[in-house]
Short mmCIF file of C-alpha atoms (C1' of nucleotides) in Angstrom, two decimals:
data_model
loop_
_atom_site.label_atom_id
_atom_site.label_comp_id
_atom_site.label_asym_id
_atom_site.label_seq_id
_atom_site.Cartn_x
_atom_site.Cartn_y
_atom_site.Cartn_z
CA MET I 431 6.49 -21.74 9.77
CA SER I 432 6.07 -20.43 13.35
CA ALA I 433 4.63 -16.95 13.82
CA GLU I 434 6.62 -14.26 15.54
CA ALA I 435 5.39 -13.46 19.04
CA SER I 436 2.85 -10.76 18.36
CA GLY I 437 3.85 -8.94 21.55
CA THR I 438 7.09 -7.85 19.89
CA ILE I 439 5.30 -5.75 17.25
CA PRO I 440 4.64 -2.14 18.16
CA PRO I 441 0.85 -1.78 18.37
CA GLN I 442 0.72 1.07 15.87
CA LEU I 443 2.11 -1.28 13.19
CA GLN I 444 -0.27 -4.17 13.79
CA LEU I 445 -2.51 -4.58 10.81
CA ASP I 446 -5.60 -4.86 12.99
CA ASN I 447 -4.95 -1.43 14.47
CA GLN I 448 -4.59 0.27 11.11
CA LEU I 449 -7.22 2.41 9.48
CA CYS I 450 -5.47 2.45 6.12
CA PHE I 451 -5.66 -1.27 5.49
CA PRO I 452 -9.40 -1.87 5.92
CA LEU I 453 -9.99 1.24 3.83
CA TYR I 454 -7.75 -0.11 1.08
CA ALA I 455 -9.19 -3.62 1.27
CA ALA I 456 -12.83 -2.51 1.48
CA SER I 457 -12.37 -0.27 -1.53
CA ARG I 458 -10.94 -3.14 -3.58
CA MET I 459 -13.68 -5.55 -2.51
CA MET I 460 -16.35 -2.98 -3.36
CA THR I 461 -14.74 -2.46 -6.76
CA ARG I 462 -14.77 -6.21 -7.41
CA LEU I 463 -18.47 -6.43 -6.57
CA TYR I 464 -19.18 -3.61 -9.00
CA GLN I 465 -17.03 -5.22 -11.69
CA ASP I 466 -19.24 -8.31 -11.58
CA LYS I 467 -22.23 -6.13 -12.49
CA LEU I 468 -20.34 -3.85 -14.88
CA ALA I 469 -18.45 -6.43 -16.93
CA PRO I 470 -21.57 -7.52 -18.86
CA LEU I 471 -22.02 -3.86 -19.83
CA GLY I 472 -18.40 -3.66 -21.02
CA LEU I 473 -17.45 -1.15 -18.31
CA THR I 474 -14.68 -1.18 -15.74
CA TYR I 475 -15.29 0.42 -12.37
CA PRO I 476 -13.28 3.61 -13.02
CA GLN I 477 -15.05 3.92 -16.37
CA TYR I 478 -18.37 3.66 -14.51
CA ILE I 479 -17.32 6.49 -12.18
CA VAL I 480 -16.43 8.67 -15.16
CA MET I 481 -19.72 7.84 -16.87
CA MET I 482 -21.62 8.84 -13.72
CA ILE I 483 -19.87 12.20 -13.83
CA LEU I 484 -20.68 12.61 -17.51
CA TRP I 485 -24.33 11.70 -16.95
CA GLU I 486 -24.38 14.62 -14.54
CA ARG I 487 -22.21 17.13 -16.39
CA ALA I 488 -21.71 16.37 -20.08
CA PRO I 489 -20.94 18.13 -22.28
CA CYS I 490 -18.00 19.26 -20.17
CA ALA I 491 -14.24 19.60 -20.23
CA VAL I 492 -11.85 16.85 -19.20
CA LYS I 493 -10.81 19.16 -16.37
CA VAL I 494 -14.29 18.92 -14.83
CA VAL I 495 -14.15 15.13 -14.79
CA SER I 496 -10.59 15.26 -13.52
CA GLU I 497 -11.53 17.38 -10.50
CA ARG I 498 -14.69 15.48 -9.68
CA ALA I 499 -13.12 12.03 -9.96
CA MET I 500 -9.84 13.21 -8.42
CA LEU I 501 -8.01 11.56 -11.29
CA ASN I 502 -5.32 13.16 -13.43
CA THR I 503 -5.10 13.13 -17.18
CA ASN I 504 -2.42 10.43 -17.08
CA THR I 505 -5.25 8.18 -15.92
CA LEU I 506 -8.15 9.86 -17.67
CA THR I 507 -6.86 10.34 -21.21
CA PRO I 508 -6.43 6.63 -21.96
CA LEU I 509 -9.66 5.80 -20.12
CA LEU I 510 -11.60 8.39 -22.12
CA LYS I 511 -10.11 7.10 -25.35
CA ARG I 512 -11.41 3.65 -24.48
CA LEU I 513 -14.87 5.05 -23.76
CA GLU I 514 -14.72 6.80 -27.12
CA GLN I 515 -13.70 3.60 -28.90
CA GLN I 516 -16.68 1.88 -27.32
CA GLY I 517 -18.88 4.58 -28.80
CA LEU I 518 -20.08 5.86 -25.43
CA ILE I 519 -18.61 9.36 -25.69
CA ALA I 520 -17.10 11.79 -28.19
CA ARG I 521 -14.07 14.00 -27.59
CA ARG I 522 -13.63 17.28 -29.41
CA ARG I 523 -11.34 20.28 -28.95
CA ASP I 524 -13.17 23.42 -27.90
CA THR I 525 -13.06 25.87 -30.82
CA ALA I 526 -13.02 28.84 -28.45
CA ASP I 527 -10.08 27.49 -26.41
CA GLU I 528 -8.08 24.86 -28.25
CA ARG I 529 -6.49 23.64 -25.03
CA VAL I 530 -9.78 22.26 -23.80
CA VAL I 531 -11.12 18.85 -24.83
CA VAL I 532 -14.90 18.73 -24.50
CA LEU I 533 -16.58 15.42 -23.73
CA TYR I 534 -20.00 14.59 -25.20
CA LEU I 535 -22.26 11.64 -24.48
CA THR I 536 -23.40 9.66 -27.50
CA GLU I 537 -26.90 8.22 -27.68
CA LEU I 538 -25.37 4.86 -26.67
CA GLY I 539 -23.64 6.48 -23.72
CA ARG I 540 -26.84 8.12 -22.58
CA ARG I 541 -28.80 4.89 -22.86
CA LEU I 542 -26.23 2.98 -20.82
CA ARG I 543 -27.44 4.89 -17.77
CA ASP I 544 -30.67 2.91 -17.73
CA ASP I 545 -28.74 -0.34 -17.40
CA CYS I 546 -26.73 1.06 -14.49
CA GLU I 547 -29.58 2.47 -12.44
CA CYS I 548 -30.30 -0.66 -10.47
CA ILE I 549 -26.69 -1.58 -9.71
CA PRO I 550 -25.90 0.42 -6.55
CA GLU I 551 -29.06 -0.60 -4.74
CA ALA I 552 -28.83 -4.25 -5.79
CA LEU I 553 -25.27 -4.33 -4.61
CA LEU I 554 -25.64 -2.68 -1.24
CA SER I 555 -28.82 -4.51 -0.32
CA SER I 556 -27.07 -7.84 -0.84
CA LEU I 557 -24.52 -6.96 1.84
CA ALA I 558 -25.06 -8.47 5.26
CA VAL I 559 -24.54 -5.14 7.01
CA GLN I 560 -26.72 -2.78 9.01
CA GLU I 561 -28.28 -0.09 6.87
CA GLY I 562 -27.18 2.44 9.49
CA ASP I 563 -23.54 1.42 9.12
CA LEU I 564 -23.63 2.23 5.42
CA LEU I 565 -25.21 5.62 6.00
CA GLN I 566 -22.77 6.48 8.74
CA LEU I 567 -19.85 5.29 6.67
CA LYS I 568 -20.91 7.56 3.84
CA GLU I 569 -21.19 10.53 6.20
CA ILE I 570 -17.78 9.97 7.74
CA LEU I 571 -16.17 9.53 4.33
CA HIS I 572 -17.75 12.77 3.15
CA ARG I 573 -16.06 14.53 6.07
CA LEU I 574 -12.79 12.63 5.66
CA LEU I 575 -12.37 13.06 1.93
CA PRO I 576 -11.83 16.85 1.90
CA ALA I 577 -9.35 16.50 4.76
CA LEU I 578 -7.45 13.81 2.86
CA SER I 579 -7.41 15.56 -0.48
CA GLY I 580 -6.46 18.83 1.18
CA GLN I 581 -3.50 17.09 2.76
CA VAL I 582 -2.57 15.50 -0.58
CA ASP I 583 -2.49 18.80 -2.50
CA GLU I 584 -0.50 20.48 0.23
CA GLY I 585 2.87 19.43 -1.12
CA VAL I 586 1.93 20.35 -4.70
CA GLU I 587 1.31 24.07 -4.53
CA MET B 828 -20.10 23.53 -21.86
CA SER B 829 -23.48 23.69 -20.10
CA ALA B 830 -24.28 21.07 -17.48
CA GLU B 831 -27.23 18.75 -17.86
CA ALA B 832 -30.13 19.58 -15.57
CA SER B 833 -29.28 17.54 -12.50
CA GLY B 834 -32.93 16.72 -11.91
CA THR B 835 -32.88 14.33 -14.86
CA ILE B 836 -30.41 12.00 -13.19
CA PRO B 837 -31.90 9.22 -11.09
CA PRO B 838 -30.83 9.92 -7.50
CA GLN B 839 -29.24 6.51 -7.03
CA LEU B 840 -26.74 7.34 -9.79
CA GLN B 841 -25.71 10.75 -8.52
CA LEU B 842 -22.12 10.66 -7.43
CA ASP B 843 -22.90 12.43 -4.16
CA ASN B 844 -25.34 9.70 -3.17
CA GLN B 845 -22.87 6.89 -3.77
CA LEU B 846 -21.00 5.04 -1.09
CA CYS B 847 -18.61 3.41 -3.50
CA PHE B 848 -17.04 6.60 -4.82
CA PRO B 849 -15.94 8.23 -1.53
CA LEU B 850 -14.62 4.82 -0.47
CA TYR B 851 -12.63 4.54 -3.68
CA ALA B 852 -11.40 8.14 -3.55
CA ALA B 853 -10.56 8.10 0.16
CA SER B 854 -8.58 4.93 -0.27
CA ARG B 855 -6.54 6.45 -3.08
CA MET B 856 -5.91 9.68 -1.16
CA MET B 857 -4.83 7.73 1.90
CA THR B 858 -2.47 5.66 -0.25
CA ARG B 859 -0.94 8.83 -1.68
CA LEU B 860 -0.32 10.23 1.79
CA TYR B 861 1.41 7.02 2.76
CA GLN B 862 3.47 7.01 -0.43
CA ASP B 863 4.95 10.37 0.54
CA LYS B 864 6.28 8.83 3.74
CA LEU B 865 7.19 5.47 2.22
CA ALA B 866 9.00 6.61 -0.93
CA PRO B 867 12.12 7.70 1.01
CA LEU B 868 12.25 4.15 2.43
CA GLY B 869 11.99 2.66 -1.05
CA LEU B 870 8.57 1.10 -0.35
CA THR B 871 5.28 1.33 -2.19
CA TYR B 872 2.05 1.22 -0.22
CA PRO B 873 1.13 -2.38 -1.08
CA GLN B 874 4.70 -3.40 -0.24
CA TYR B 875 4.27 -1.70 3.13
CA ILE B 876 1.09 -3.69 3.78
CA VAL B 877 2.92 -6.92 2.96
CA MET B 878 5.84 -5.95 5.19
CA MET B 879 3.40 -5.29 8.06
CA ILE B 880 2.05 -8.80 7.64
CA LEU B 881 5.55 -10.24 7.54
CA TRP B 882 6.57 -8.34 10.67
CA GLU B 883 3.68 -10.12 12.37
CA ARG B 884 3.96 -13.57 10.82
CA ALA B 885 7.28 -14.29 9.12
CA PRO B 886 8.54 -16.84 8.47
CA CYS B 887 5.32 -17.85 6.76
CA ALA B 888 3.94 -19.12 3.47
CA VAL B 889 2.86 -16.86 0.63
CA LYS B 890 -0.63 -18.24 1.24
CA VAL B 891 -0.73 -16.62 4.68
CA VAL B 892 0.15 -13.21 3.24
CA SER B 893 -2.31 -13.75 0.42
CA GLU B 894 -5.22 -14.38 2.79
CA ARG B 895 -4.35 -11.59 5.18
CA ALA B 896 -3.79 -8.96 2.48
CA MET B 897 -6.64 -10.30 0.34
CA LEU B 898 -4.30 -10.27 -2.64
CA ASN B 899 -3.74 -13.14 -5.04
CA THR B 900 -0.43 -14.49 -6.23
CA ASN B 901 -0.77 -12.68 -9.54
CA THR B 902 -0.26 -9.53 -7.49
CA LEU B 903 1.92 -10.95 -4.75
CA THR B 904 4.52 -12.94 -6.67
CA PRO B 905 5.99 -9.95 -8.53
CA LEU B 906 5.68 -7.76 -5.42
CA LEU B 907 7.51 -10.32 -3.29
CA LYS B 908 10.23 -10.65 -5.92
CA ARG B 909 10.77 -6.90 -5.71
CA LEU B 910 11.00 -7.06 -1.92
CA GLU B 911 13.53 -9.87 -2.32
CA GLN B 912 15.60 -7.84 -4.80
CA GLN B 913 15.65 -5.00 -2.31
CA GLY B 914 17.10 -7.41 0.23
CA LEU B 915 14.16 -7.09 2.62
CA ILE B 916 12.99 -10.71 2.45
CA ALA B 917 14.08 -14.16 1.30
CA ARG B 918 11.91 -16.69 -0.53
CA ARG B 919 12.56 -20.42 -0.25
CA ARG B 920 10.56 -23.52 -1.15
CA ASP B 921 9.48 -25.53 1.86
CA THR B 922 11.45 -28.81 1.85
CA ALA B 923 8.53 -30.66 3.47
CA ASP B 924 6.00 -29.45 0.88
CA GLU B 925 7.61 -28.24 -2.32
CA ARG B 926 4.45 -26.38 -3.35
CA VAL B 927 4.89 -23.89 -0.54
CA VAL B 928 7.16 -20.84 -0.77
CA VAL B 929 8.23 -19.67 2.68
CA LEU B 930 8.99 -15.99 3.22
CA TYR B 931 11.72 -14.91 5.64
CA LEU B 932 12.63 -11.43 6.83
CA THR B 933 16.25 -10.43 6.39
CA GLU B 934 18.02 -8.32 9.01
CA LEU B 935 17.41 -5.31 6.73
CA GLY B 936 13.75 -6.15 6.50
CA ARG B 937 13.43 -6.45 10.24
CA ARG B 938 15.20 -3.14 10.82
CA LEU B 939 12.92 -1.33 8.36
CA ARG B 940 10.14 -1.69 10.91
CA ASP B 941 11.75 0.91 13.13
CA ASP B 942 11.57 3.49 10.34
CA CYS B 943 7.89 2.74 9.78
CA GLU B 944 6.71 2.89 13.38
CA CYS B 945 5.98 6.60 13.42
CA ILE B 946 4.24 6.80 10.06
CA PRO B 947 0.60 5.91 10.86
CA GLU B 948 0.37 8.25 13.84
CA ALA B 949 2.14 11.12 12.07
CA LEU B 950 -0.17 10.72 9.15
CA LEU B 951 -3.49 10.49 10.93
CA SER B 952 -2.73 13.26 13.39
CA SER B 953 -2.04 15.65 10.50
CA LEU B 954 -5.60 15.15 9.24
CA ALA B 955 -8.12 17.86 10.08
CA VAL B 956 -10.71 15.33 11.23
CA GLN B 957 -12.30 14.43 14.53
CA GLU B 958 -10.48 11.64 16.31
CA GLY B 959 -13.87 10.00 16.88
CA ASP B 960 -14.58 9.87 13.16
CA LEU B 961 -11.42 7.88 12.55
CA LEU B 962 -12.22 5.41 15.31
CA GLN B 963 -15.77 4.99 14.13
CA LEU B 964 -14.65 4.61 10.54
CA LYS B 965 -12.29 1.85 11.55
CA GLU B 966 -15.06 0.06 13.46
CA ILE B 967 -17.52 0.25 10.60
CA LEU B 968 -14.93 -0.94 8.10
CA HIS B 969 -14.10 -3.88 10.35
CA ARG B 970 -17.76 -4.87 10.21
CA LEU B 971 -18.11 -4.13 6.50
CA LEU B 972 -15.00 -5.91 5.30
CA PRO B 973 -16.11 -9.49 6.12
CA ALA B 974 -19.50 -8.79 4.52
CA LEU B 975 -17.79 -7.49 1.37
CA SER B 976 -15.22 -10.26 1.07
CA GLY B 977 -17.89 -12.86 1.78
CA GLN B 978 -19.93 -11.48 -1.08
CA VAL B 979 -16.85 -11.43 -3.32
CA ASP B 980 -15.97 -15.10 -2.75
CA GLU B 981 -19.57 -16.18 -3.25
CA GLY B 982 -19.26 -16.53 -7.00
CA VAL B 983 -15.95 -18.41 -6.74
CA GLU B 984 -16.78 -21.55 -4.80
"C1'" DT Y 786 -1.66 -47.79 -6.91
"C1'" DT Y 787 -2.77 -45.55 -10.85
"C1'" DT Y 788 -5.41 -41.60 -11.47
"C1'" DA Y 789 -8.40 -37.91 -10.44
"C1'" DA Y 790 -9.09 -33.94 -7.47
"C1'" DT Y 791 -6.99 -30.43 -4.69
"C1'" DT Y 792 -3.55 -27.12 -3.30
"C1'" DA Y 793 0.21 -23.56 -3.74
"C1'" DT Y 794 2.39 -20.71 -6.62
"C1'" DA Y 795 3.44 -18.64 -11.16
"C1'" DT Y 796 2.45 -16.42 -15.67
"C1'" DC Y 797 -0.05 -13.57 -19.05
"C1'" DG Y 798 -2.73 -9.70 -20.61
"C1'" DT Y 799 -5.35 -5.52 -19.75
"C1'" DG Y 800 -6.50 -1.44 -17.33
"C1'" DC Y 801 -5.78 1.51 -13.95
"C1'" DG Y 802 -3.07 5.18 -10.73
"C1'" DC Y 803 0.33 8.30 -10.45
"C1'" DG Y 804 5.01 10.83 -10.42
"C1'" DA Y 805 7.51 13.08 -13.84
"C1'" DT Y 806 7.81 15.41 -17.94
"C1'" DA Y 807 6.26 17.39 -22.48
"C1'" DT Y 808 3.54 20.31 -25.58
"C1'" DA Y 809 0.62 23.57 -27.20
"C1'" DA Y 810 -2.70 27.30 -26.37
"C1'" DT Y 811 -3.87 31.26 -23.66
"C1'" DT Y 812 -3.14 34.94 -20.43
"C1'" DG Y 813 -0.72 38.54 -18.26
"C1'" DC Y 814 2.83 41.75 -17.65
"C1'" DG Y 815 6.27 45.16 -18.80
"C1'" DC F 918 3.74 44.24 -28.94
"C1'" DG F 919 6.90 40.38 -27.13
"C1'" DC F 920 7.82 37.12 -23.86
"C1'" DA F 921 7.29 34.81 -19.50
"C1'" DA F 922 3.84 32.50 -16.64
"C1'" DT F 923 -0.20 29.75 -16.53
"C1'" DT F 924 -3.49 26.34 -18.07
"C1'" DA F 925 -5.31 22.04 -20.31
"C1'" DT F 926 -4.20 17.93 -22.03
"C1'" DA F 927 -1.00 14.22 -23.43
"C1'" DT F 928 2.86 10.91 -22.91
"C1'" DC F 929 6.10 7.77 -20.52
"C1'" DG F 930 7.37 4.35 -17.20
"C1'" DC F 931 6.52 1.50 -13.31
"C1'" DG F 932 3.87 -1.03 -10.03
"C1'" DC F 933 -0.11 -2.70 -8.76
"C1'" DA F 934 -4.98 -5.49 -9.19
"C1'" DC F 935 -7.20 -9.08 -11.09
"C1'" DG F 936 -9.52 -12.50 -14.40
"C1'" DA F 937 -7.93 -16.38 -16.74
"C1'" DT F 938 -4.90 -20.01 -17.26
"C1'" DA F 939 -0.80 -23.01 -16.34
"C1'" DT F 940 2.23 -26.04 -13.68
"C1'" DA F 941 3.90 -28.82 -10.33
"C1'" DA F 942 3.35 -31.09 -5.83
"C1'" DT F 943 0.32 -33.39 -2.68
"C1'" DT F 944 -3.79 -35.85 -1.29
"C1'" DA F 945 -7.81 -38.72 -2.00
"C1'" DA F 946 -10.36 -42.10 -3.97
"C1'" DA F 947 -11.44 -46.01 -6.83
#
DNA sequence: TTTAATTATATCGTGCGCGATATAATTGCG
DNA sequence: CGCAATTATATCGCGCACGATATAATTAAA
């Protein structure tokens, strides 16, 4: 059960030197914290993200949600069907362009927003972290995200 | 297809004001970038994380990997079986304590490290982002992660 | 020293994520 | 007009994540 001498590992492969791992782990931990608050409302975390987009944009096409959430239809279609089954949204083909599926909020879906309002603040304030760190993190991520997604699309086009 | 007036949305629920969403999105984008480099090696991103831990610690118990990666056995057991099938690791019950499964690197698994060495640097340097942002991001995440995981465990014990 | 807690791992079910591919509607071009 | 691109959504398959639960081995405690 002895550990390998850590000097033999190239520094760029040590977990502590990685950026990707804390990003990955922090994202999962954050999601778990949200799930605790969302589960009583019957929402998963990705569903909550989609609902936030719909609270801003509905009625709108699936495409709009797809671009904003950076999720493809292979993820969104089943997720949206589940939201529909829960009675939070309605999905209808656009009569003008039958390719487009338009998403509408139901009254239930609209009301759910009230229950979600307090979640982000309650969650972040319970973290034993400097307020400044959270603000700075958000700023850096807002700069990083376009760079990342630009790099991701590069191979596609 | 008109958008709801954005003034009606409470500011704490606007996607742009959230910390959780850019964290979630950035993590996924980063994972995708890694997948591009890892796929030719036959590795997924979570498998790569586990291999990094094993390069540091093997031979070691599943428990060690579980704590370091912050992943439970319901995720790890199938993942480790796949690594074993690929001939990268071996899994054997500890004779001293039959509850423990000890993970060993095979020669193939050890050699894979050489192919992975260049990945993190190649990846990060291709990002159109200030070097300082990446360093600062890493620092903040290293402070945030314990706060997050502490909050996550709180309900468990 | 039986027996009750604890520990380490495994299993099950559900819901993402995403690469690859399919399908149908619309647009554009000769 | 006719037909080839393009666009919007859907489907399929696999591998995570994770809550809940199970099982077997070890330790602790009465």
